[in-house]
Tab-separated table of C-alpha atoms in Angstrom:
chain	number	residue	atom	x	y	z
A	1	MET	CA	14.993	11.072	15.197
A	2	PRO	CA	11.628	12.668	14.307
A	3	ASP	CA	10.423	15.724	16.169
A	4	PRO	CA	7.648	14.488	18.543
A	5	ASN	CA	5.867	17.814	18.049
A	6	TYR	CA	6.325	18.234	14.304
A	7	ILE	CA	2.600	18.596	13.690
A	8	SER	CA	2.775	22.076	15.222
A	9	PHE	CA	4.414	23.481	12.104
A	10	GLN	CA	2.334	21.496	9.605
A	11	THR	CA	-0.386	23.719	8.157
A	12	GLU	CA	-2.779	21.003	6.949
A	13	VAL	CA	-1.711	17.619	8.295
A	14	THR	CA	-3.020	16.563	11.718
A	15	TRP	CA	-2.148	13.710	14.066
A	16	ALA	CA	-5.422	12.029	13.119
A	17	MET	CA	-4.393	12.120	9.456
A	18	ARG	CA	-1.041	10.626	10.370
A	19	SER	CA	-2.799	7.740	12.133
A	20	VAL	CA	-4.915	7.052	9.051
A	21	LEU	CA	-1.787	7.094	6.894
A	22	VAL	CA	0.106	4.708	9.179
A	23	ASP	CA	-2.859	2.332	9.275
A	24	TRP	CA	-2.793	2.318	5.471
A	25	LEU	CA	0.961	1.692	5.459
A	26	VAL	CA	0.394	-1.353	7.666
A	27	GLU	CA	-2.123	-2.588	5.109
A	28	ILE	CA	0.343	-2.023	2.265
A	29	ASN	CA	3.025	-3.869	4.199
A	30	MET	CA	0.703	-6.852	4.555
A	31	LYS	CA	-0.472	-6.842	0.931
A	32	LEU	CA	3.076	-6.731	-0.395
A	33	LYS	CA	4.219	-9.260	2.238
A	34	LEU	CA	7.039	-7.016	3.384
A	35	LEU	CA	9.114	-7.418	6.523
A	36	PRO	CA	8.022	-5.738	9.772
A	37	GLU	CA	11.349	-3.914	9.699
A	38	THR	CA	10.286	-2.335	6.410
A	39	LEU	CA	7.086	-1.048	7.991
A	40	PHE	CA	8.903	0.480	10.956
A	41	LEU	CA	11.470	2.128	8.710
A	42	ALA	CA	8.742	3.472	6.407
A	43	VAL	CA	6.898	5.095	9.311
A	44	TYR	CA	10.179	6.423	10.696
A	45	LEU	CA	11.102	8.006	7.350
A	46	THR	CA	7.614	9.465	7.056
A	47	ASP	CA	7.864	11.078	10.483
A	48	ARG	CA	11.368	12.376	9.831
A	49	PHE	CA	10.299	13.891	6.531
A	50	LEU	CA	7.247	15.523	8.107
A	51	SER	CA	9.548	16.917	10.797
A	52	ILE	CA	11.431	19.006	8.240
A	53	ARG	CA	9.046	19.571	5.318
A	54	THR	CA	5.543	21.043	5.262
A	55	VAL	CA	3.212	18.725	3.340
A	56	SER	CA	-0.264	19.315	1.953
A	57	VAL	CA	-3.048	16.828	2.625
A	58	THR	CA	-3.137	15.877	-1.053
A	59	LYS	CA	0.531	14.820	-0.922
A	60	LEU	CA	0.469	12.993	2.420
A	61	GLN	CA	-0.289	9.638	0.807
A	62	LEU	CA	2.596	10.176	-1.601
A	63	VAL	CA	4.925	10.693	1.360
A	64	GLY	CA	3.852	7.347	2.826
A	65	ILE	CA	4.189	5.504	-0.482
A	66	THR	CA	7.610	6.980	-1.116
A	67	ALA	CA	8.813	6.155	2.391
A	68	THR	CA	7.658	2.556	1.929
A	69	LEU	CA	9.414	2.314	-1.429
A	70	ILE	CA	12.673	3.562	0.073
A	71	ALA	CA	12.321	1.335	3.132
A	72	SER	CA	11.684	-1.726	0.972
A	73	LYS	CA	14.845	-1.052	-1.019
A	74	TYR	CA	16.761	-0.785	2.241
A	75	GLU	CA	15.318	-3.814	4.057
A	76	GLU	CA	14.010	-6.293	1.490
A	77	ILE	CA	15.967	-8.734	-0.650
A	78	LEU	CA	13.559	-8.055	-3.518
A	79	SER	CA	11.867	-4.672	-3.451
A	80	PRO	CA	8.390	-4.339	-5.027
A	81	SER	CA	8.255	-2.558	-8.367
A	82	ILE	CA	6.985	0.990	-8.767
A	83	SER	CA	3.873	-0.385	-10.480
A	84	ASN	CA	2.833	-2.028	-7.210
A	85	PHE	CA	2.834	1.310	-5.435
A	86	VAL	CA	0.993	3.016	-8.297
A	87	TYR	CA	-1.689	0.336	-8.084
A	88	LEU	CA	-1.967	0.538	-4.289
A	89	SER	CA	-2.476	4.286	-4.538
A	90	ASP	CA	-5.432	3.654	-6.875
A	91	ASN	CA	-3.415	5.390	-9.590
A	92	THR	CA	-3.524	8.645	-7.650
A	93	PHE	CA	0.179	9.002	-8.438
A	94	ASP	CA	2.066	7.725	-11.471
A	95	ASP	CA	5.514	6.169	-11.494
A	96	GLN	CA	7.270	9.412	-12.393
A	97	GLU	CA	5.678	11.260	-9.483
A	98	ILE	CA	6.766	8.535	-7.078
A	99	LEU	CA	10.318	8.446	-8.447
A	100	LYS	CA	10.564	12.226	-8.253
A	101	ALA	CA	9.277	12.120	-4.676
A	102	GLU	CA	11.838	9.433	-3.852
A	103	VAL	CA	14.714	11.661	-4.962
A	104	TYR	CA	13.273	14.617	-3.066
A	105	MET	CA	12.809	12.631	0.147
A	106	LEU	CA	16.290	11.108	-0.008
A	107	ASN	CA	17.849	14.527	-0.525
A	108	SER	CA	15.760	16.023	2.272
A	109	LEU	CA	16.908	13.267	4.633
A	110	GLN	CA	20.486	13.618	3.341
A	111	PHE	CA	20.419	9.923	2.409
A	112	ASN	CA	20.593	9.030	6.097
A	113	LEU	CA	18.347	5.972	6.383
A	114	SER	CA	19.891	4.336	9.439
A	115	TYR	CA	17.367	3.596	12.139
A	116	PRO	CA	17.589	1.712	15.463
A	117	ASN	CA	14.563	-0.445	14.691
A	118	PRO	CA	12.606	-1.570	17.793
A	119	TYR	CA	12.585	-5.112	16.409
A	120	MET	CA	16.380	-5.185	16.702
A	121	PHE	CA	16.149	-4.371	20.395
A	122	LEU	CA	13.326	-6.862	20.872
A	123	ARG	CA	15.470	-9.671	19.477
A	124	ARG	CA	18.183	-8.942	22.005
A	125	ILE	CA	15.754	-8.556	24.912
A	126	SER	CA	14.102	-11.856	23.980
A	127	LYS	CA	17.307	-13.614	24.972
A	128	GLY	CA	16.395	-12.743	28.542
A	129	ASP	CA	13.405	-15.090	28.581
A	130	ASN	CA	14.840	-17.647	26.166
A	131	TYR	CA	12.827	-16.365	23.207
A	132	ASP	CA	9.433	-17.241	24.685
A	133	ILE	CA	7.081	-17.112	21.699
A	134	GLN	CA	4.075	-15.800	23.632
A	135	THR	CA	5.741	-12.796	25.206
A	136	ARG	CA	7.647	-11.991	22.044
A	137	THR	CA	4.503	-12.069	19.874
A	138	LEU	CA	2.615	-9.920	22.354
A	139	ALA	CA	5.501	-7.451	22.444
A	140	LYS	CA	5.455	-7.301	18.639
A	141	TYR	CA	1.776	-6.389	18.772
A	142	PHE	CA	2.522	-3.580	21.216
A	143	LEU	CA	5.311	-2.255	19.024
A	144	GLU	CA	3.322	-2.330	15.809
A	145	SER	CA	0.331	-0.711	17.497
A	146	SER	CA	2.562	2.050	18.853
A	147	LEU	CA	3.188	3.190	15.281
A	148	LEU	CA	-0.390	4.471	15.159
A	149	GLU	CA	-0.062	6.719	18.195
A	150	HIS	CA	1.993	9.895	17.854
A	151	SER	CA	2.701	10.180	21.586
A	152	PHE	CA	5.059	7.200	21.329
A	153	LEU	CA	7.375	9.312	19.161
A	154	SER	CA	8.801	10.751	22.363
A	155	TYR	CA	10.197	7.361	23.431
A	156	PRO	CA	13.466	5.921	22.074
A	157	PRO	CA	13.052	2.631	20.148
A	158	SER	CA	14.969	0.756	22.845
A	159	ILE	CA	12.513	1.907	25.519
A	160	LEU	CA	9.547	1.004	23.316
A	161	ALA	CA	10.882	-2.523	22.838
A	162	ALA	CA	11.855	-3.076	26.465
A	163	SER	CA	8.547	-1.724	27.780
A	164	ALA	CA	6.640	-3.893	25.313
A	165	MET	CA	8.449	-6.971	26.584
A	166	TYR	CA	7.979	-5.899	30.203
A	167	LEU	CA	4.231	-5.481	29.753
A	168	ALA	CA	3.891	-8.707	27.768
A	169	ARG	CA	5.566	-10.669	30.546
A	170	LYS	CA	3.352	-9.050	33.176
A	171	MET	CA	0.212	-9.907	31.224
A	172	ILE	CA	1.082	-13.522	30.522
A	173	PHE	CA	3.022	-14.312	33.682
A	174	PRO	CA	1.682	-11.894	36.350
A	175	LYS	CA	4.019	-13.118	39.074
A	176	THR	CA	7.170	-12.786	37.006
A	177	ASP	CA	9.617	-10.028	37.817
A	178	TRP	CA	11.950	-7.890	35.718
A	179	ASN	CA	15.068	-9.635	36.962
A	180	GLN	CA	18.739	-8.851	36.466
A	181	ARG	CA	18.843	-10.967	33.329
A	182	MET	CA	16.066	-8.933	31.688
A	183	SER	CA	17.657	-5.686	32.853
A	184	PHE	CA	20.961	-6.794	31.363
A	185	PHE	CA	19.598	-7.667	27.926
A	186	SER	CA	17.286	-4.646	27.755
A	187	GLY	CA	19.587	-2.119	29.370
A	188	TYR	CA	16.745	-0.803	31.541
A	189	SER	CA	15.492	-1.306	35.075
A	190	GLU	CA	11.809	-1.734	35.893
A	191	PRO	CA	11.300	1.870	37.116
A	192	GLN	CA	12.752	3.176	33.858
A	193	LEU	CA	10.164	1.214	31.869
A	194	MET	CA	7.078	2.203	33.835
A	195	PRO	CA	6.219	5.490	32.027
A	196	CYS	CA	6.209	3.833	28.600
A	197	ALA	CA	4.429	0.726	29.915
A	198	LYS	CA	1.699	2.961	31.327
A	199	SER	CA	1.436	4.692	27.950
A	200	TYR	CA	0.844	1.310	26.324
A	201	ILE	CA	-1.886	0.484	28.834
A	202	SER	CA	-3.541	3.860	28.335
A	203	PHE	CA	-3.462	3.400	24.563
A	204	PHE	CA	-5.034	-0.059	24.641
A	205	GLN	CA	-7.735	1.004	27.069
A	206	ARG	CA	-9.048	3.513	24.546
A	207	PRO	CA	-11.580	2.537	21.863
A	208	LEU	CA	-9.969	1.034	18.776
A	209	ALA	CA	-9.570	3.775	16.157
A	210	HIS	CA	-7.944	1.676	13.419
A	211	GLU	CA	-8.367	-2.055	12.915
A	212	THR	CA	-5.603	-3.180	10.563
A	213	VAL	CA	-3.007	-4.031	13.215
A	214	PHE	CA	-5.678	-5.575	15.440
A	215	LYS	CA	-6.927	-7.821	12.635
A	216	LYS	CA	-3.385	-8.789	11.685
A	217	PHE	CA	-2.566	-9.951	15.201
A	218	SER	CA	-5.923	-11.672	15.695
A	219	SER	CA	-4.778	-14.551	13.485
A	220	ARG	CA	-3.869	-17.950	14.880
A	221	ARG	CA	-0.414	-17.588	13.376
A	222	LEU	CA	0.176	-14.615	15.663
A	223	LEU	CA	-1.437	-16.386	18.627
A	224	LYS	CA	-4.479	-14.076	18.600
A	225	ALA	CA	-2.366	-11.560	20.491
A	226	SER	CA	-4.682	-8.619	19.842
A	227	ILE	CA	-7.715	-10.511	21.147
A	228	PHE	CA	-5.784	-11.471	24.272
A	229	VAL	CA	-4.846	-7.830	24.906
A	230	ARG	CA	-8.398	-6.623	24.286
A	231	ASP	CA	-9.836	-9.126	26.755
A	232	TYR	CA	-7.107	-8.357	29.274
A	233	MET	CA	-7.831	-4.624	29.128
A	234	VAL	CA	-11.573	-5.176	29.523
A	235	LYS	CA	-10.885	-7.271	32.604
A	236	LEU	CA	-8.415	-4.701	33.939
A	237	GLN	CA	-10.898	-1.866	33.517
A	238	GLY	CA	-13.542	-3.944	35.266
A	239	GLN	CA	-11.238	-4.519	38.221
A	240	THR	CA	-10.405	-0.813	38.363
A	241	SER	CA	-14.078	0.152	38.323
A	242	SER	CA	-14.950	-2.302	41.088
A	243	THR	CA	-12.266	-0.869	43.374
A	244	THR	CA	-13.183	2.782	42.742
A	245	PRO	CA	-15.312	4.210	45.587
A	246	ALA	CA	-18.745	5.472	44.587
A	247	GLN	CA	-19.057	9.244	44.470
């Protein structure tokens, strides 16, 4: 797994730069119509690579492109051609640079591309509520948004998925509980999920720094999940303010 504190040994790259890169990778994933699993693997490979190799700012985009190329070969039935990635980089890098970077990244990662993708855990957890489309879509929005925030690197993928489902159920069905069935399929009890669930809430209560994931999940196809969460958080903050004693 990536080092949650890898930025401490990077000399140029910052967490803010990582967020910009991930937002761009989400955009690439959408433009190339790749699977969500490809996006998660690409970000995972990027973070793992940055955990072991110092990268200059000028090469950070190349790391993201290369990670997406590798992830697409691993997850997709038909991987996009190199020319697609050259085009999406505005010809900043040519095909030979990307291929060379691919070899270097694979060797650096020792060709270990296995990853417990949060979507895999979410599929299993969804059995607990009979694959309810609303909670599952909302949980997907939480998971994809978590890619943008480096603090979520400290949570295992299984916790991220279970906490996303827990919070989604609480938002849509406030009176529902995390029963034995949900604990069984997730592998976690409610108290175990609270720290990560609170991290999600804290993240969504902050001003939106990047809009790609929000816009993606604002579509009717994805049940306008991002708009629902935004409105929910505004209401939640209003309730919190009204119950806070005046100083």
